[in-house]
Amino acid sequence: MSTNSLPHSPFAALNRGPLAYVALTAYIAVTSILMLTNTRTSLGTDVSFVLFLLGFLLLYRARVSNGYKLALGAIMLIGVVPYFGTMNAYYIELAIQAGIFVALALGLNVVVGFAGLLDLGYVAFFAVGAYLWGIFSTDQIAQISPGASPVSPQLFYLFMALGLFVGAFFGVLLGLPVLRLRGDYLAIVTLGLGEVIRVLAVNLDRPINITNGSQGIKSIARPPLPDFLYAIFPGLDNPQLYQLFIYALALLVVGITVLTVFRLKNSRIGRAWEAIREDETAAIAMGVPLVRMKLMAFAVGASFAGVMGVLFAAKQQFINPPTFDLIRSIGILAMVILGGMGSIPGVILGGVLVTLLDLQILPRIATELGALKRQGIVIPDWFDPAQYQRALFGLLLILMMIFRPEGILPDQRRREEAHETAVQEAPEEAEAGEVKPV
Amino acid sequence: MAIAADALPAPASRRTLRMTLAGVFGPLGQVFIFVVGSAIVLSVITVLVAFLLRGTRTNVDLVQATLTILPQVIVDGLVRGFLFATIALGYTMVYGVLEFINFAHGEIFMVGAFSGAALGTVLAASGMLNAIPPLLFVLIAVIVGMLVSGMLAMTIERVAYRPLRNAPRLVPLISAIGVSLLLQDGMRLIANVTGLGFNARFPTPNFGPPLQLAQIPAADGRTIPLILDVRALIFIVAATLMLIGLNYLVNATKLGTAIRAVAQDRPTASLMGINVNQIIALTFLIGGALGGAAGVLFGIRVGTVNPYIGFLPGLKAFTAAVLGGIGNIPGAMVGGIVLGFLEAFVASYLSLLTGGAFSGASYADIVAFAILILILIFRPSGLLGEAVAQKV
């Protein structure tokens, strides 16, 4: 079962000792060079990009000193990716998207993974953040209160902070009525609430035009480029600089999120969440303030989504209700489950993987199939993998639940839990598996 | 568990005819009371609101306008109610035996609708569609839909739920969400491959013109006809028959006794010689078949089907099941009826009463979820459910 202990593999020697430093550096150098020398968007570049990203996983698993890991990781994230991005905008866009979704997944992980509350309406908070900036930074504000003018783009950073509080507020608001519900009810109710937010976004163009209905909000302001960027990168044009800037912003936010989540997990609050997840009754008996802790989980998770919503709106410059539909919530949930509920590195991996699958790998397969078709190979028109996201997410969820519910990079405690139940229930499986312990 | 609440002691063979009849038609009486009750209560409230708001609008007489469309709204509510009730039965039966929300049930409904549409398309292509009597077509289509959906539900249980039966509660739920998404896209793929198309037409024989039940005199001397579409009538009748059949099955047969026993106490039922796995599979079969039949009837009424039609009705049917008290079969019917009426009233009157400021059809969805939340907060056991302390 424990397939994740690499030392048993033939590459064990490469994973520790001095050889590990050499092998790791060589791998990252080779993939970086491979990527940087072939910048045209193509299948080959896709492969080298994925191999390059795989370097992060190797870096995480390798037994080298933490300082070395950090240094290499920083070179890759701050050096190689942005440099590559200046040559090909598509991949840095991908990296930004992955960053946003990793932060969202980390936020959902607080609710689902730490506290064990299945939230299927998570994207609602993301929508709240996005509409917050969308409404206040465009002429939409004049529709709500005539005479008001859009806020200055300089205030973007203030609004990111505001997104944090508005997200947390909505998290508590939506958390309050559903606190007493048992896990599965909670899932359905949050799903319903997520739908309610989407329906409201579609319909709140009357009687007062707040969200501009299904047309969405256009030309949302972006934060102004800091002037020193022009000085540092004189050779780059404006869109390139902007990509870099947004990338840096996303990286910063993800970094802060990871730190916050990591600190939370190992704090008193994190342990209280864990206790609630494992056994609510026992947690109450131990003096864990159930209501406060559950609300806090909702609020923390939602506040990340609120901040990312503001950033997302500024990056896309356009938002409309379908951006925030159920499938997006499920996609974020798939990231958390794929990587491993409760495990921070796992969720980061899950977020990157699902974003890549969704935005790069499936469309790439579709393009390649299209190329094959032009060469005369018969591929039916209906077969377009990029159209079947739902099937992909669905399969992912089912297979993970059946074969590896603890995820790819499981949280230590979750893994023990999964193992424990497997051992306990093995004899019952033998008797046709029909008796459930009460 | 409320399925088993009434009259367990006497075995089916020794029950008197009176008890059997009470078991079969008793819940129907309850449903009837709730139909009449919610129709009256909602009508009175709406008319009262219209009366209070009549000053706000000068161009129309609100009370008059409200009254003229009232009968049509009630018919609409009835149809919606029976739709939710038939789907909700599938949720509630599975919940009764497994305490598990079968999230994919809405998609089982959708697959039923598609199998009916496929049958209709095949018959239409062979030119036989108008040769067979409409009622016979409905019967065949419903049976096909029941078979396909029932088998599908059973297969899903075997593949995606049974391996997870002893896992923590959220694990099978997440798997069920996965099944739901997979079925949506799987059906989309099949519909595209077979040429049915994303928005598949549901060809049916001609059912004839709608029935005119009455002529309602309007204010300006014209009359407004009260129309009942034949397909809506078929829906109501068929749903009622299914409810009777299910009541018979659950309350008056040996299989029903076994299902109730499993719902009440799985280990003990197993000790009494009941094959629990088989009963759970059969429960999925029955629930799925009901969903499939509802899907076919819905498809016949609407005329087109697409792979995503199951999602919202599924959610609302779940709401209905919770509203009636989940795990409780008469409760699911009652909950469906009440929710259907509420939705119909909101959908029809919200725009009228607010002068078009709010679109009723969209806000009807919100009403369903609002009810779900309110019920879960104030009466988690539902309208007909009994308060059950959570096991520790």
Short mmCIF file of C-alpha atoms in Angstrom, two decimals, chain B residues 52-188:
data_model
loop_
_atom_site.label_atom_id
_atom_site.label_comp_id
_atom_site.label_asym_id
_atom_site.label_seq_id
_atom_site.Cartn_x
_atom_site.Cartn_y
_atom_site.Cartn_z
CA LEU B 52 -52.42 44.44 0.03
CA LEU B 53 -50.31 45.46 -2.95
CA ARG B 54 -53.21 46.48 -5.19
CA GLY B 55 -52.51 50.17 -4.57
CA THR B 56 -48.98 49.97 -5.94
CA ARG B 57 -50.05 49.28 -9.49
CA THR B 58 -52.48 51.44 -11.36
CA ASN B 59 -52.52 49.85 -14.80
CA VAL B 60 -53.72 46.39 -13.74
CA ASP B 61 -56.08 45.11 -11.14
CA LEU B 62 -53.70 42.86 -9.21
CA VAL B 63 -56.36 40.84 -7.42
CA GLN B 64 -58.21 40.19 -10.64
CA ALA B 65 -55.01 39.20 -12.47
CA THR B 66 -54.01 36.93 -9.61
CA LEU B 67 -57.34 35.17 -9.55
CA THR B 68 -57.53 34.56 -13.27
CA ILE B 69 -54.27 32.63 -13.52
CA LEU B 70 -54.73 30.88 -10.18
CA PRO B 71 -56.22 27.59 -11.49
CA GLN B 72 -53.46 27.28 -14.08
CA VAL B 73 -50.84 27.85 -11.40
CA ILE B 74 -52.37 25.12 -9.27
CA VAL B 75 -52.23 22.64 -12.16
CA ASP B 76 -48.62 23.66 -12.78
CA GLY B 77 -47.83 23.16 -9.11
CA LEU B 78 -49.38 19.72 -9.18
CA VAL B 79 -47.22 18.64 -12.12
CA ARG B 80 -44.04 20.05 -10.59
CA GLY B 81 -44.95 18.48 -7.28
CA PHE B 82 -45.38 15.00 -8.72
CA LEU B 83 -42.12 15.39 -10.63
CA PHE B 84 -40.21 16.21 -7.45
CA ALA B 85 -42.08 13.52 -5.54
CA THR B 86 -41.15 10.72 -7.95
CA ILE B 87 -37.49 11.74 -7.99
CA ALA B 88 -37.42 12.31 -4.23
CA LEU B 89 -38.57 8.72 -3.65
CA GLY B 90 -35.28 7.47 -5.06
CA TYR B 91 -33.25 9.66 -2.71
CA THR B 92 -35.34 8.76 0.29
CA MET B 93 -35.32 5.00 -0.29
CA VAL B 94 -31.56 4.89 -0.65
CA TYR B 95 -31.15 7.17 2.34
CA GLY B 96 -33.49 4.95 4.31
CA VAL B 97 -31.36 1.85 3.87
CA LEU B 98 -27.85 3.30 3.66
CA GLU B 99 -28.01 6.78 5.24
CA PHE B 100 -26.26 7.95 2.12
CA ILE B 101 -27.21 10.76 -0.27
CA ASN B 102 -27.12 9.32 -3.75
CA PHE B 103 -25.95 12.47 -5.43
CA ALA B 104 -26.10 10.84 -8.87
CA HIS B 105 -29.85 10.26 -8.67
CA GLY B 106 -30.62 13.36 -10.75
CA GLU B 107 -28.46 11.92 -13.51
CA ILE B 108 -30.27 8.59 -13.31
CA PHE B 109 -33.43 10.57 -13.96
CA MET B 110 -31.71 12.21 -16.94
CA VAL B 111 -30.59 8.87 -18.38
CA GLY B 112 -34.18 7.63 -18.10
CA ALA B 113 -35.34 10.64 -20.08
CA PHE B 114 -32.69 9.97 -22.74
CA SER B 115 -33.62 6.32 -23.09
CA GLY B 116 -37.22 7.36 -23.68
CA ALA B 117 -36.05 9.90 -26.26
CA ALA B 118 -33.95 7.23 -27.96
CA LEU B 119 -36.96 4.92 -28.12
CA GLY B 120 -39.09 7.68 -29.56
CA THR B 121 -36.42 8.52 -32.15
CA VAL B 122 -36.05 4.89 -33.20
CA LEU B 123 -39.81 4.47 -33.53
CA ALA B 124 -40.10 7.73 -35.43
CA ALA B 125 -37.32 6.68 -37.81
CA SER B 126 -39.07 3.41 -38.55
CA GLY B 127 -42.33 5.24 -39.10
CA MET B 128 -44.16 3.35 -36.40
CA LEU B 129 -44.51 6.22 -34.00
CA ASN B 130 -47.93 7.37 -35.10
CA ALA B 131 -49.15 3.83 -35.67
CA ILE B 132 -49.21 2.92 -32.00
CA PRO B 133 -51.70 4.42 -29.57
CA PRO B 134 -50.21 7.26 -27.49
CA LEU B 135 -50.94 5.57 -24.19
CA LEU B 136 -49.23 2.37 -25.29
CA PHE B 137 -46.22 4.45 -26.32
CA VAL B 138 -46.12 6.06 -22.90
CA LEU B 139 -46.31 2.65 -21.27
CA ILE B 140 -43.49 1.17 -23.37
CA ALA B 141 -41.30 4.25 -22.96
CA VAL B 142 -41.80 4.27 -19.20
CA ILE B 143 -40.92 0.58 -18.95
CA VAL B 144 -37.79 1.09 -21.07
CA GLY B 145 -36.79 4.08 -18.97
CA MET B 146 -37.38 2.16 -15.74
CA LEU B 147 -35.28 -0.78 -16.93
CA VAL B 148 -32.38 1.34 -18.14
CA SER B 149 -32.29 3.61 -15.11
CA GLY B 150 -32.87 0.81 -12.63
CA MET B 151 -30.04 -1.28 -14.03
CA LEU B 152 -27.82 1.77 -14.19
CA ALA B 153 -28.50 2.63 -10.55
CA MET B 154 -27.74 -0.93 -9.53
CA THR B 155 -24.50 -0.96 -11.51
CA ILE B 156 -23.40 2.33 -9.99
CA GLU B 157 -24.07 0.97 -6.52
CA ARG B 158 -21.99 -2.10 -7.25
CA VAL B 159 -19.06 -0.25 -8.81
CA ALA B 160 -18.82 3.09 -7.05
CA TYR B 161 -20.62 2.77 -3.70
CA ARG B 162 -20.35 -0.77 -2.40
CA PRO B 163 -16.54 -0.77 -2.12
CA LEU B 164 -16.86 2.35 0.05
CA ARG B 165 -19.64 1.22 2.32
CA ASN B 166 -17.54 1.16 5.47
CA ALA B 167 -15.52 4.25 4.67
CA PRO B 168 -16.11 7.60 6.42
CA ARG B 169 -19.36 9.25 5.39
CA LEU B 170 -17.89 11.82 3.03
CA VAL B 171 -16.02 9.28 0.93
CA PRO B 172 -19.03 7.70 -0.80
CA LEU B 173 -20.59 11.16 -1.17
CA ILE B 174 -17.57 12.43 -3.08
CA SER B 175 -17.65 9.29 -5.19
CA ALA B 176 -21.33 9.96 -5.90
CA ILE B 177 -20.50 13.50 -7.05
CA GLY B 178 -17.94 11.95 -9.37
CA VAL B 179 -20.53 9.52 -10.74
CA SER B 180 -22.90 12.39 -11.33
CA LEU B 181 -20.35 14.36 -13.39
CA LEU B 182 -19.26 11.26 -15.26
CA LEU B 183 -22.84 10.40 -16.20
CA GLN B 184 -23.49 13.93 -17.46
CA ASP B 185 -20.54 13.88 -19.81
CA GLY B 186 -20.93 10.20 -20.62
CA MET B 187 -24.48 10.83 -21.74
CA ARG B 188 -23.34 13.87 -23.71
#
